[in-house]
PDB file of C-alpha atoms in Angstrom:
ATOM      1  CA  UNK K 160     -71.927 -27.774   4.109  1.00  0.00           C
ATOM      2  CA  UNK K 161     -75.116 -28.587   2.079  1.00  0.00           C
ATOM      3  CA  UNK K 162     -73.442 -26.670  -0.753  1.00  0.00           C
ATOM      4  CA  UNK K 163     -70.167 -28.123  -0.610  1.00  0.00           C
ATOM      5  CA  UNK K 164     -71.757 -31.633  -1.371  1.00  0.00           C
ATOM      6  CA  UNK K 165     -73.695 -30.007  -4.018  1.00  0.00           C
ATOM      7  CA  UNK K 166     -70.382 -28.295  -5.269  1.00  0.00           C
ATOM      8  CA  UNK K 167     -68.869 -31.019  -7.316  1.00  0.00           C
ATOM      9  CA  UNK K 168     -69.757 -33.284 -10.717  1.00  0.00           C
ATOM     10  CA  UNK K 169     -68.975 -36.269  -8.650  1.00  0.00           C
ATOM     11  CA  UNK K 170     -71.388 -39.639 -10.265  1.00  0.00           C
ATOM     12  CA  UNK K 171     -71.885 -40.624  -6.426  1.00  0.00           C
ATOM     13  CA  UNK K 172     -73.030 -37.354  -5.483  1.00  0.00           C
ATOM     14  CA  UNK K 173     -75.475 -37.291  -8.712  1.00  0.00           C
ATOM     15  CA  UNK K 174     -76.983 -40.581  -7.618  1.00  0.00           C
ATOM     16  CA  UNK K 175     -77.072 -39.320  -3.933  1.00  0.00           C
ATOM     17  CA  UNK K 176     -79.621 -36.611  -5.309  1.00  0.00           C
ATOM     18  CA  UNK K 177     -81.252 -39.498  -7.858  1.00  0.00           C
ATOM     19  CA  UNK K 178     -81.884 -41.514  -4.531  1.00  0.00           C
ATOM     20  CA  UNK K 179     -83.240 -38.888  -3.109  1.00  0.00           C
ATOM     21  CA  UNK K 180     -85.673 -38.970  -5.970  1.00  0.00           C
ATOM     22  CA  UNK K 181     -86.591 -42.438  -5.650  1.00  0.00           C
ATOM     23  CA  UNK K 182     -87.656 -42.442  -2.360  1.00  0.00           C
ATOM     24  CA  UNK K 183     -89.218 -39.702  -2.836  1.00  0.00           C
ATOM     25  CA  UNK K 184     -91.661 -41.400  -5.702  1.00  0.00           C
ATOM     26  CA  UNK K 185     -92.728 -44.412  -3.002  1.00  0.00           C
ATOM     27  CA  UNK K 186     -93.865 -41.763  -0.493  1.00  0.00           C
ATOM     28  CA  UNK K 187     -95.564 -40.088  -2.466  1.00  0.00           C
ATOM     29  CA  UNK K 188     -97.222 -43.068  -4.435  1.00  0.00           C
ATOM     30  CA  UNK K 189     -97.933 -45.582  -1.735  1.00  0.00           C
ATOM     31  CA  UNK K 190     -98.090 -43.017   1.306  1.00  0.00           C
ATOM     32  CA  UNK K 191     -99.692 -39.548   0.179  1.00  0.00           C
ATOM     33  CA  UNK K 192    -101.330 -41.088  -2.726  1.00  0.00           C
ATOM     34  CA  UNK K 193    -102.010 -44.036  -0.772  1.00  0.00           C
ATOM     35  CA  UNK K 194    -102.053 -46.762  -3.869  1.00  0.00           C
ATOM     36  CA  UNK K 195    -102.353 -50.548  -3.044  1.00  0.00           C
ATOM     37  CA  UNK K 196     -98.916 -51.861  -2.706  1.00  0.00           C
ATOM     38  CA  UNK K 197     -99.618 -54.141  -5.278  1.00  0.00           C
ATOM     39  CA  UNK K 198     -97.512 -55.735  -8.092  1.00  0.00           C
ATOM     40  CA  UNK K 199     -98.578 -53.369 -10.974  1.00  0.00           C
ATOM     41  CA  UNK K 200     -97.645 -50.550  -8.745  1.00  0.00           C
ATOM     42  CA  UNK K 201     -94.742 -51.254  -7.684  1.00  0.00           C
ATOM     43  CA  UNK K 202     -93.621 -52.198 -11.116  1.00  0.00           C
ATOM     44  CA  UNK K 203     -95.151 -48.754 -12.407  1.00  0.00           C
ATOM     45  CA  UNK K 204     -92.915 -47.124  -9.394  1.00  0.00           C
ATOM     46  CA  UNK K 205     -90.168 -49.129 -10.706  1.00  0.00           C
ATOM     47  CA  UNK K 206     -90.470 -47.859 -14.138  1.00  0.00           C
ATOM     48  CA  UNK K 207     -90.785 -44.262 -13.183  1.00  0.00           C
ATOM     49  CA  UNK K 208     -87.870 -44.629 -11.162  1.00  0.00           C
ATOM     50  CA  UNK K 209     -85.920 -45.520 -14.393  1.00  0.00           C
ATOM     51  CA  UNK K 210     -87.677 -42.375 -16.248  1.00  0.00           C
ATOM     52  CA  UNK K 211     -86.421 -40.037 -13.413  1.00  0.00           C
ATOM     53  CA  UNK K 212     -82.442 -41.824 -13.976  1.00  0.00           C
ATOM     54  CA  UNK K 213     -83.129 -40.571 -17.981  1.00  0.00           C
ATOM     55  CA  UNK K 214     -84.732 -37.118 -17.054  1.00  0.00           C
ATOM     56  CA  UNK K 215     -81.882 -36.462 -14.170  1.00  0.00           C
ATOM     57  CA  UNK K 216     -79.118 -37.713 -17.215  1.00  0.00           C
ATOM     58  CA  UNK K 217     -80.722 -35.591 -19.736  1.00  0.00           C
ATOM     59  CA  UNK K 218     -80.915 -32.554 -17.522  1.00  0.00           C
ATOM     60  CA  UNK K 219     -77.091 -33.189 -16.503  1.00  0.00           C
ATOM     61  CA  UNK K 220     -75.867 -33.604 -20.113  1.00  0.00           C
ATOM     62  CA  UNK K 221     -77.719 -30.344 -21.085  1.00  0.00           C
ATOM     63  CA  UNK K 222     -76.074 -28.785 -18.146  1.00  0.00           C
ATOM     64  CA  UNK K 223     -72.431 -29.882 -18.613  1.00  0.00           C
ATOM     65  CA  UNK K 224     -72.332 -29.672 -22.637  1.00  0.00           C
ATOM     66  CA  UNK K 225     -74.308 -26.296 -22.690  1.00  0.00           C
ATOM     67  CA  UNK K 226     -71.668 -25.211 -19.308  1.00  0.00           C
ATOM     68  CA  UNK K 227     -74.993 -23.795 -18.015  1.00  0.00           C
ATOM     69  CA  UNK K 228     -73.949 -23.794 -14.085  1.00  0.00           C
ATOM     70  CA  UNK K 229     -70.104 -23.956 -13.008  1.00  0.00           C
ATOM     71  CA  UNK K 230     -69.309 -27.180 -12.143  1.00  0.00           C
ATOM     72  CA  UNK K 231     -71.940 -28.284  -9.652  1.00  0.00           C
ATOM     73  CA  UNK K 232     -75.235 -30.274  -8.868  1.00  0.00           C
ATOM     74  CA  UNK K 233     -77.591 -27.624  -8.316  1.00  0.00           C
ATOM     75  CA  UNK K 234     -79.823 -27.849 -11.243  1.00  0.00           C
ATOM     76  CA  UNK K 235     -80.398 -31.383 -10.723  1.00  0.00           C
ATOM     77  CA  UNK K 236     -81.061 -30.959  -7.290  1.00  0.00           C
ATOM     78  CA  UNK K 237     -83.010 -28.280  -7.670  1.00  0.00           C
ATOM     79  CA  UNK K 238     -85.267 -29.824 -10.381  1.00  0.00           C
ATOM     80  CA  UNK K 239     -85.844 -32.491  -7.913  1.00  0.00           C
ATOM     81  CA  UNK K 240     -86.910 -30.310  -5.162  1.00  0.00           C
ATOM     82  CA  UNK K 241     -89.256 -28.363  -7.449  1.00  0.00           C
ATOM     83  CA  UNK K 242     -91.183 -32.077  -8.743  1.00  0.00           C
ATOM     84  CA  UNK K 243     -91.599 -32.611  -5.141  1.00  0.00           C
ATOM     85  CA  UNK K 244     -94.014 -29.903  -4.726  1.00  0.00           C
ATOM     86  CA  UNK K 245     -96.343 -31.533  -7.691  1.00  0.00           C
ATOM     87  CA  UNK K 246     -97.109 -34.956  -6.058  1.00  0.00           C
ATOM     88  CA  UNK K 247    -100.347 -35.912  -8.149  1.00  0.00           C
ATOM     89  CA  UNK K 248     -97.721 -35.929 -11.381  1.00  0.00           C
ATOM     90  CA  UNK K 249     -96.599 -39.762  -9.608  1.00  0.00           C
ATOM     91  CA  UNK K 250     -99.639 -40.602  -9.814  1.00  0.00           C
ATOM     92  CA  UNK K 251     -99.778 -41.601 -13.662  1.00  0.00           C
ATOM     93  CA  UNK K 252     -96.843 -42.759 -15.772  1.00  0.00           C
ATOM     94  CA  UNK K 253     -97.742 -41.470 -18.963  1.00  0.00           C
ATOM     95  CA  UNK K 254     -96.967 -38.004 -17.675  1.00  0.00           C
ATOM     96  CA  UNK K 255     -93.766 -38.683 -16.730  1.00  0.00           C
ATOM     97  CA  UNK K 256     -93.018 -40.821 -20.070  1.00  0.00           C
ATOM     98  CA  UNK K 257     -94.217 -37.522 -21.484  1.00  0.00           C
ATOM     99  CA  UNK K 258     -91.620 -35.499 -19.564  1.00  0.00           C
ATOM    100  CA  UNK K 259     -88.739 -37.648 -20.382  1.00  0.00           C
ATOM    101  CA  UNK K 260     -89.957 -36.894 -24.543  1.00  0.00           C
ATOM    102  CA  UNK K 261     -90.052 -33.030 -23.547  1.00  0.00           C
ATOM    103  CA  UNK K 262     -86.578 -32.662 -22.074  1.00  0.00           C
ATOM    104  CA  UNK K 263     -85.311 -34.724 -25.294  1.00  0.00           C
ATOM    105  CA  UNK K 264     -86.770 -32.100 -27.018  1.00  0.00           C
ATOM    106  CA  UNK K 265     -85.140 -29.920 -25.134  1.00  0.00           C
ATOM    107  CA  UNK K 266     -81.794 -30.847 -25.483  1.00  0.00           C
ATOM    108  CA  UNK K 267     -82.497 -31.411 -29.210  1.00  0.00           C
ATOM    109  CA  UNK K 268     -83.081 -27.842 -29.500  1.00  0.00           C
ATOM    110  CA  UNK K 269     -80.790 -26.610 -26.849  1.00  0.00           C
ATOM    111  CA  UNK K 270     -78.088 -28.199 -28.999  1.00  0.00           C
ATOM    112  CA  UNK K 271     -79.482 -26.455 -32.206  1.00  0.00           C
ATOM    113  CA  UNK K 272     -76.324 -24.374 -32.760  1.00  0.00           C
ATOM    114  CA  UNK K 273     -73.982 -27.408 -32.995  1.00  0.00           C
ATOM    115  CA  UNK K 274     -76.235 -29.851 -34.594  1.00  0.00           C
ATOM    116  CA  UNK K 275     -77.516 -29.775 -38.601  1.00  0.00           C
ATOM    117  CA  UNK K 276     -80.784 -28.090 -37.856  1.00  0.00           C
ATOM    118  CA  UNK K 277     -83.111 -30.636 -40.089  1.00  0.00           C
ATOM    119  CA  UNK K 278     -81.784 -33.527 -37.806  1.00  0.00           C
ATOM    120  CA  UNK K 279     -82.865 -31.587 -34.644  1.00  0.00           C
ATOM    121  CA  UNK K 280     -86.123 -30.779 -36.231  1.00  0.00           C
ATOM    122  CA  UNK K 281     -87.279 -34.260 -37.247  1.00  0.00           C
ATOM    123  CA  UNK K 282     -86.269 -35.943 -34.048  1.00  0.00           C
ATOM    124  CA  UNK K 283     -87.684 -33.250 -31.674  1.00  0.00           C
ATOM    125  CA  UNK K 284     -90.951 -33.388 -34.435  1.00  0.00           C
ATOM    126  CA  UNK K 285     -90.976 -36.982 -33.823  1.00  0.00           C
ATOM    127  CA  UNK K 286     -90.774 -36.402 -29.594  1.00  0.00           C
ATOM    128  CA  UNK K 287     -93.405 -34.287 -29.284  1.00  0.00           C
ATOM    129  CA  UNK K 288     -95.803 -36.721 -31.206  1.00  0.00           C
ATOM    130  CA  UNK K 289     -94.850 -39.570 -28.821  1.00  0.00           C
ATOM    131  CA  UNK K 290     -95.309 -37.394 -26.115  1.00  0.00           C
ATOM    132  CA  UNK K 291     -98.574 -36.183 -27.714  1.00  0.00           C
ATOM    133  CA  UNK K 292     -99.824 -39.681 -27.618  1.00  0.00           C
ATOM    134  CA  UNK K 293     -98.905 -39.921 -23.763  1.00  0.00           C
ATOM    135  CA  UNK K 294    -100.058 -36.335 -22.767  1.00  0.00           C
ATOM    136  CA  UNK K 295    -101.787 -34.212 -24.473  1.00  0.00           C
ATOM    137  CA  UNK K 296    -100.415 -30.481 -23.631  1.00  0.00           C
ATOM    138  CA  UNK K 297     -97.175 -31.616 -24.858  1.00  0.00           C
ATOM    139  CA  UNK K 298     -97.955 -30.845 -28.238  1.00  0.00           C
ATOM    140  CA  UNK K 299     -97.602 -27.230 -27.120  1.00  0.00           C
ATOM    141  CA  UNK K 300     -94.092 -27.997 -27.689  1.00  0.00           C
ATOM    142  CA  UNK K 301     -94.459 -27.413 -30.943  1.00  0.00           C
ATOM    143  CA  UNK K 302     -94.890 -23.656 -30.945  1.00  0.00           C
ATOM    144  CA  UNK K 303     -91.202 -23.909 -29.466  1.00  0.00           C
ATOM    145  CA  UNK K 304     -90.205 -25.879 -31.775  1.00  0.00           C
ATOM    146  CA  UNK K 305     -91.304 -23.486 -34.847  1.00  0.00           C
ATOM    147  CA  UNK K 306     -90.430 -20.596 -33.091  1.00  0.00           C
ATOM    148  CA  UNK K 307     -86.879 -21.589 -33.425  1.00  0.00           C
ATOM    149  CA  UNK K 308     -87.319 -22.718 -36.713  1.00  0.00           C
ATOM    150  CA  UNK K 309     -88.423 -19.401 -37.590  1.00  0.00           C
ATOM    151  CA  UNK K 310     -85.217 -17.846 -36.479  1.00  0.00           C
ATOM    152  CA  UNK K 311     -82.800 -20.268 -37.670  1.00  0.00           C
ATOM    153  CA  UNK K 312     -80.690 -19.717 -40.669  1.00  0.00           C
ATOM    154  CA  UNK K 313     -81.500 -21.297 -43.897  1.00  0.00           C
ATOM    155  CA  UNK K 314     -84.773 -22.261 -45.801  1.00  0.00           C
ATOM    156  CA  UNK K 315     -87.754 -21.815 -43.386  1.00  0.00           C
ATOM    157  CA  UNK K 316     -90.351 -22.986 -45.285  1.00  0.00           C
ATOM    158  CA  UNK K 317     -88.413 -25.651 -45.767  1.00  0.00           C
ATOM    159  CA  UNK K 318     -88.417 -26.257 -42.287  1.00  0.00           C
ATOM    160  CA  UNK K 319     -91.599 -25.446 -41.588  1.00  0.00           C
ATOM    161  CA  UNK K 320     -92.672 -28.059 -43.181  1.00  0.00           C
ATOM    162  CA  UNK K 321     -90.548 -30.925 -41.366  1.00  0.00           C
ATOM    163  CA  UNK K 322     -92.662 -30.965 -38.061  1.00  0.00           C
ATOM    164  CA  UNK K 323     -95.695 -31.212 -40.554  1.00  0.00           C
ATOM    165  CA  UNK K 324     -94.934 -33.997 -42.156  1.00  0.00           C
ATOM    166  CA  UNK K 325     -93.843 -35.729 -39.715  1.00  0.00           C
ATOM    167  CA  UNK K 326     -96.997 -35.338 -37.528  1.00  0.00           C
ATOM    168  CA  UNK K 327     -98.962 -36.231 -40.701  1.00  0.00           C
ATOM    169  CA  UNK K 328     -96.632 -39.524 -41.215  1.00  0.00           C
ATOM    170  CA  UNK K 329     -96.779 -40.532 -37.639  1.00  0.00           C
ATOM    171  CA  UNK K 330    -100.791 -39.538 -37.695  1.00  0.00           C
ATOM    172  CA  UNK K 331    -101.016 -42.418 -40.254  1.00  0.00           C
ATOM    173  CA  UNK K 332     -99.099 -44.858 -39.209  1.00  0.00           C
ATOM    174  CA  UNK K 333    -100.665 -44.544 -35.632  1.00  0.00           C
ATOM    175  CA  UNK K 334    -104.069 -44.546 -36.664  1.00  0.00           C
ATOM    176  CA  UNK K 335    -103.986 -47.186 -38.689  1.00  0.00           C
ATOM    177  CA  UNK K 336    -102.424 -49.093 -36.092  1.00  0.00           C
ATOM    178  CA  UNK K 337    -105.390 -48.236 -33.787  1.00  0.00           C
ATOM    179  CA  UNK K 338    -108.096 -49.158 -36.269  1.00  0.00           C
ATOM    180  CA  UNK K 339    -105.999 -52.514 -36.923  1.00  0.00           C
ATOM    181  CA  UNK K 340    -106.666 -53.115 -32.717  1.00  0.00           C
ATOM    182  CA  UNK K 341    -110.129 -51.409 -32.757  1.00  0.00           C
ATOM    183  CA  UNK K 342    -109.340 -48.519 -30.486  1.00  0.00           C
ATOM    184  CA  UNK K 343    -109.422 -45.584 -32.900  1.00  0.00           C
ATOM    185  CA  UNK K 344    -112.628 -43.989 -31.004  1.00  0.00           C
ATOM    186  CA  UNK K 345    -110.307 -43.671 -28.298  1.00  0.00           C
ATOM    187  CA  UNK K 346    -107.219 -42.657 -29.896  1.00  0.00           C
ATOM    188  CA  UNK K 347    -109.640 -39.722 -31.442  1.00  0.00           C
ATOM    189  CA  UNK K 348    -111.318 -38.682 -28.257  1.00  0.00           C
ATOM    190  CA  UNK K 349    -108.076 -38.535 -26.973  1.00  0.00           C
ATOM    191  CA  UNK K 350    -106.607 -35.277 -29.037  1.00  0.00           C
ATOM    192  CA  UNK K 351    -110.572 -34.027 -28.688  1.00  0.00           C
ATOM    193  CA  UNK K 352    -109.755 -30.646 -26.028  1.00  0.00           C
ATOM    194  CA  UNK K 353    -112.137 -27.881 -24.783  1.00  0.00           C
ATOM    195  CA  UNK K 354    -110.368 -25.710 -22.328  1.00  0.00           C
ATOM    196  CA  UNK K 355    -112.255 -24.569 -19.126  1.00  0.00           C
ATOM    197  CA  UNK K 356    -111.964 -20.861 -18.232  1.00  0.00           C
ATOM    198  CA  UNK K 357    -114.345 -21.519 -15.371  1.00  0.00           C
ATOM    199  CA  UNK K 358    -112.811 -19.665 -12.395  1.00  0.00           C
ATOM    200  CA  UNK K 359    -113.552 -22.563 -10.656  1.00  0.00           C
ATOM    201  CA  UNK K 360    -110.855 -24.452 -12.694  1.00  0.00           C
ATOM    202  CA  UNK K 361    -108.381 -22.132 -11.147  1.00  0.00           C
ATOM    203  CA  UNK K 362    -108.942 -21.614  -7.678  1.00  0.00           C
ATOM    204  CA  UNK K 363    -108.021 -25.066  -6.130  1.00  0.00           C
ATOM    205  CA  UNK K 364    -105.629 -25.869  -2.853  1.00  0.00           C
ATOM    206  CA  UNK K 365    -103.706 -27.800  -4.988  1.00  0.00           C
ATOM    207  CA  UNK K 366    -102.398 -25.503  -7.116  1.00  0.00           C
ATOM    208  CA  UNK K 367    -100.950 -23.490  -4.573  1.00  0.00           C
ATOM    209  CA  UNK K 368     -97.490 -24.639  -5.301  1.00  0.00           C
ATOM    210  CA  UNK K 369     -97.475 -23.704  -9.030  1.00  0.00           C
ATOM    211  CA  UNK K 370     -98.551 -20.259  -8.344  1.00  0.00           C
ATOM    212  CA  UNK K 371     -95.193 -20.393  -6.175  1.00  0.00           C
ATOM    213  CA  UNK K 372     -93.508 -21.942  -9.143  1.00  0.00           C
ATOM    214  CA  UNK K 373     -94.768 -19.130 -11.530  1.00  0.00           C
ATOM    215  CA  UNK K 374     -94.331 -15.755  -9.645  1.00  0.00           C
ATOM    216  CA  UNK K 375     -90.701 -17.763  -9.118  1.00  0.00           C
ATOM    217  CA  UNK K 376     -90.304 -18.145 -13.112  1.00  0.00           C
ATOM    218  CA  UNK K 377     -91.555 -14.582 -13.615  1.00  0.00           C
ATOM    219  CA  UNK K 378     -89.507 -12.752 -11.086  1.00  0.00           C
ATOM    220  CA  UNK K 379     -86.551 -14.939 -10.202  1.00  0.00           C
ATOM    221  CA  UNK K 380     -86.070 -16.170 -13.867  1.00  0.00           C
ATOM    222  CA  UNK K 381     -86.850 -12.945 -15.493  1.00  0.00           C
ATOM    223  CA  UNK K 382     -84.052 -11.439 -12.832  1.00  0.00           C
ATOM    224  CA  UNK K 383     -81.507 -14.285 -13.054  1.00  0.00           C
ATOM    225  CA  UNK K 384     -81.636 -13.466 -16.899  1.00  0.00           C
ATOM    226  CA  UNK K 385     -81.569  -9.882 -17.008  1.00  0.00           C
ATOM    227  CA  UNK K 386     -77.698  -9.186 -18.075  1.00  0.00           C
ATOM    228  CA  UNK K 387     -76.601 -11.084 -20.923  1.00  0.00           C
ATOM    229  CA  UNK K 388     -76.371 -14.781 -19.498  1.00  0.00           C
ATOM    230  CA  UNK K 389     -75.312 -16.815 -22.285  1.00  0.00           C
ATOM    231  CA  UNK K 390     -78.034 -14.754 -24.511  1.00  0.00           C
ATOM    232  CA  UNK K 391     -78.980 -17.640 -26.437  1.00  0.00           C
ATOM    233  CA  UNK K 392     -79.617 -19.987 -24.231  1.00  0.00           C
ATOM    234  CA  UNK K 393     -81.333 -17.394 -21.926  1.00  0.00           C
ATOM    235  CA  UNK K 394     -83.736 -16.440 -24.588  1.00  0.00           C
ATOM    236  CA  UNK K 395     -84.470 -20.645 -25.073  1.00  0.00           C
ATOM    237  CA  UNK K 396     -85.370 -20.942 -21.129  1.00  0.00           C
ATOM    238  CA  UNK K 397     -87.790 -17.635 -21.378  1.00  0.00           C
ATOM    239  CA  UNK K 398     -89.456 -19.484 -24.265  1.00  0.00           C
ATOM    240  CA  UNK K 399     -90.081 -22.642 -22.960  1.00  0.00           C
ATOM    241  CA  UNK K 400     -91.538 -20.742 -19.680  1.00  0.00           C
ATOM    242  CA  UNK K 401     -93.928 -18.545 -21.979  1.00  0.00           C
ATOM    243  CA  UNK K 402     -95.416 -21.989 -23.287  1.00  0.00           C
ATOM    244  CA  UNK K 403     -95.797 -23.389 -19.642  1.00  0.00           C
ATOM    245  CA  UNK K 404     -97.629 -20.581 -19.080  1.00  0.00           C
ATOM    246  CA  UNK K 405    -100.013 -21.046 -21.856  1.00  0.00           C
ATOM    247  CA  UNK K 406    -100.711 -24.425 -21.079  1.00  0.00           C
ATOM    248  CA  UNK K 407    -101.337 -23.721 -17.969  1.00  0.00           C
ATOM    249  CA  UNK K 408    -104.163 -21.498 -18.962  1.00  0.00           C
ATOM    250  CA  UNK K 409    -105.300 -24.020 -21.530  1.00  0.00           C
ATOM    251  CA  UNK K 410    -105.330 -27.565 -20.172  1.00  0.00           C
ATOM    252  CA  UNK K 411    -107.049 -28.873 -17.323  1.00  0.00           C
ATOM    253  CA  UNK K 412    -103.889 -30.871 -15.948  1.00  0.00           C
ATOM    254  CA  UNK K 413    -102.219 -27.280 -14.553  1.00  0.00           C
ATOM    255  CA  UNK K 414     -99.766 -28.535 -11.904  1.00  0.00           C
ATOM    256  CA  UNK K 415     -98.662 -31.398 -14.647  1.00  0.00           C
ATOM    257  CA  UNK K 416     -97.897 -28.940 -16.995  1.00  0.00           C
ATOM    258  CA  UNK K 417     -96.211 -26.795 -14.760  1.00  0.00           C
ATOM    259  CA  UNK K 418     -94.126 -29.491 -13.384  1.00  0.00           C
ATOM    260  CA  UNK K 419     -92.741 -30.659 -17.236  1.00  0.00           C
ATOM    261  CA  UNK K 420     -92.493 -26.426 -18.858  1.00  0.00           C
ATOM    262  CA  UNK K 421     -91.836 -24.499 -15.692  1.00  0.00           C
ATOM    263  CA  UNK K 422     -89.485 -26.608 -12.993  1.00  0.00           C
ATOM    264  CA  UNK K 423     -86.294 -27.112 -15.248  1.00  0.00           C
ATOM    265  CA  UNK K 424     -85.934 -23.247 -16.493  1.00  0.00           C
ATOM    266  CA  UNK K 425     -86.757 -22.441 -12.726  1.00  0.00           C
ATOM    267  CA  UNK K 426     -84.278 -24.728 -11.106  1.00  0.00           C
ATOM    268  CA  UNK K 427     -81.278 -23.166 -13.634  1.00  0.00           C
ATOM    269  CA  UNK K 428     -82.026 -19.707 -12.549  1.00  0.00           C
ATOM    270  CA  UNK K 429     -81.807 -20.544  -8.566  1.00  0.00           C
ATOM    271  CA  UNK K 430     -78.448 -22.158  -9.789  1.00  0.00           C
ATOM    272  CA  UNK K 431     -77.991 -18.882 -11.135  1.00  0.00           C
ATOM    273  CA  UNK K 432     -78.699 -17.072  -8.101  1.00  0.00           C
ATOM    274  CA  UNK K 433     -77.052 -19.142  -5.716  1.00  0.00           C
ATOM    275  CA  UNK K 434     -74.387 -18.973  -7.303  1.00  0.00           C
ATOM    276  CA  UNK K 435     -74.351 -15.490  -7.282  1.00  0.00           C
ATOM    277  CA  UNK K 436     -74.512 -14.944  -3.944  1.00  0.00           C
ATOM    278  CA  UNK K 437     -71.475 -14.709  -1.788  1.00  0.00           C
ATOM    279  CA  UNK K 438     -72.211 -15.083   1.981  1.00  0.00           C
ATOM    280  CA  UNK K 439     -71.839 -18.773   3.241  1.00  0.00           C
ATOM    281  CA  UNK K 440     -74.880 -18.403   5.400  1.00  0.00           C
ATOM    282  CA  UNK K 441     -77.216 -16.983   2.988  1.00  0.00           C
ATOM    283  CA  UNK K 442     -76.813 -19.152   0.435  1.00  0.00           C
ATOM    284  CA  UNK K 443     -76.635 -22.267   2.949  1.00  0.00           C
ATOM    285  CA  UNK K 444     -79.975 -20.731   4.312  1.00  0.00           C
ATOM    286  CA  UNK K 445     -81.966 -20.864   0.582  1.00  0.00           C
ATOM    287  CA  UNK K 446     -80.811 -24.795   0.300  1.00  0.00           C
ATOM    288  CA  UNK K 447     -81.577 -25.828   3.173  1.00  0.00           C
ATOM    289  CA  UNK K 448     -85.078 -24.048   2.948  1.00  0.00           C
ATOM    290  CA  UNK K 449     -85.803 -25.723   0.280  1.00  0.00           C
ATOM    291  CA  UNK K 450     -85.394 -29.214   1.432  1.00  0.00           C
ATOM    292  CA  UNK K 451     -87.681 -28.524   4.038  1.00  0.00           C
ATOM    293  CA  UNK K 452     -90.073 -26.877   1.668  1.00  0.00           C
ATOM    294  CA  UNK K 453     -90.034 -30.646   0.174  1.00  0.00           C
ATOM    295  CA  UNK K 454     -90.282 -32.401   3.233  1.00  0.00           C
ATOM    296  CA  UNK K 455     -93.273 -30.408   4.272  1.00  0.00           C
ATOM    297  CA  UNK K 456     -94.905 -31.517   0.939  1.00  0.00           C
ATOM    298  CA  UNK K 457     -95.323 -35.137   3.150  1.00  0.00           C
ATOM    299  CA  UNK K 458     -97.287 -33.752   5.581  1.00  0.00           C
ATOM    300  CA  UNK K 459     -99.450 -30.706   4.173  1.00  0.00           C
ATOM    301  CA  UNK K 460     -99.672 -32.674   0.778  1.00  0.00           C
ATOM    302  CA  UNK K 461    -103.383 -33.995   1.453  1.00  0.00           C
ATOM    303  CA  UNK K 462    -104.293 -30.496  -0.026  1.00  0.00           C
ATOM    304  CA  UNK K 463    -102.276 -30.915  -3.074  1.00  0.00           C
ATOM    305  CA  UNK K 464    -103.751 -33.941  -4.852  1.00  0.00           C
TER     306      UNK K 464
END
């Protein structure tokens, strides 16, 4: 049953599951979170609503022009489910603003192999700066983003150099922008980062849920990419899950990193695995566990922001 809706590249099942999203975002926000139910927040919730309609589109396109799952919904849904167990994310917009940048980048370099390589390096040079600006880990993205430059063919210095100059271009231009409106103290303060080893800075209720999401990414994505799946694309999921994992141990904001690095490669291998398995009940068992794993996020999610 649950499968059979999710079965299909239907539009009306696709906005079924971005629904399901929305409301979603106004519990969380003006129930767990418990902010005013005011006009600025409900415009915020608003515009986040519209950011999760871009990230759902982006994921979809990556899905159906990449033909990374078989003609279904799961990766969608399952990206969904996964954001649901990082609640404090809704709390600021500039982290999901930052998201929407990341899976850009992304599909930018996702689509590396049918796209002239110096177009997908500028624009996904130019991403990660925006995002930058919005949230600071996301410059991590950058290590992906020269890694494939590295093994792409043609002139790599070359290369190299594109994501260089255009941080130093955009560096300019926004800084002088800032001094123009008298806010370059903050601007600068706000790439200044000391990360916190403190075992304290670990061991918090809240991050219960990415622990789930890593051993998941380690074991389940590690397993679901074992045998030759699509190699290159495989090899571009592990990747991007290798940097989540180093921001994690950088930057402060763990369970915000985790949600933008760790929940899309994570949500494609359960697509993988679901659809590997062959016995109705099983695999209507996992989905349906899942949902309730979100659902229970309502009530037990005091301990999570």
């Amino acid at each position: 049953m649950f499968y059979n809706f999710l079965n299909t590249t239907k539009t009306a099942r696709l906005f079924t599951i971005y629904g399901i999203g929305v409301l979603q975002i106004f519990l969380y926000r003006f129930s767990l979170l418990s902010l005013p139910f005011s006009l600025v927040n409900i415009l915020e919730t608003i515009f986040i609503s519209f950011l999760l309609l871009v990230d759902i589109s982006v994921i979809t396109l990556m899905v159906r022009k990449n033909q990374l799952s078989e003609g279904n919904l799961l990766v969608p849904f399952f990206w969904i489910l996964l954001g649901s167990l990082f609640p404090e994310v809704y709390v600021d917009a500039a982290i999901i603003v930052a998201n929407t940048c990341i899976l850009f980048v992304f599909y930018q370099i996702i689509s590396l192999r049918n796209i002239d390589g110096r177009e997908v390096f500028f624009n996904a040079s130019m991403l990660i700066f925006i995002a930058s600006l919005f949230f600071l880990p996301s410059i991590l993205s950058l290590l992906l983003l020269w890694i494939h430059i590295l093994i792409y063919p043609g002139k790599r210095f070359r290369n190299m150099l594109i994501p260089m100059v255009s941080f130093m271009l955009l560096s300019i231009l926004i800084l002088a922008i800032a001094i123009s409106l008298d806010v370059e103290e903050k601007l600068l303060l706000h790439f200044q980062f000391v990360p916190n080893f403190s075992l304290d800075s670990y061991l918090q209720y809240k991050y219960i849920p990415l622990v789930g999401i890593l051993l998941l990414t380690i074991t389940i994505t590690s397993w679901a990419f074992w045998k030759p799946y699509k190699r290159y694309y495989s090899r571009f999921l592990i990747k991007i899950a290798i940097v989540g994992i180093l921001g994690i141990i950088l930057f402060p904001e763990k369970n915000a990193v985790g949600w933008i690095y760790l929940t899309f490669p994570t949500a494609l291998s359960l697509t993988i695995i679901i659809g590997r398995i062959r016995r109705y009940w099983l695999r209507e068992t996992l989905l349906w566990s899942f949902a309730f794993l979100s659902l229970s996020v309502l009530i037990f999610g005091t301990y999570l922001v």
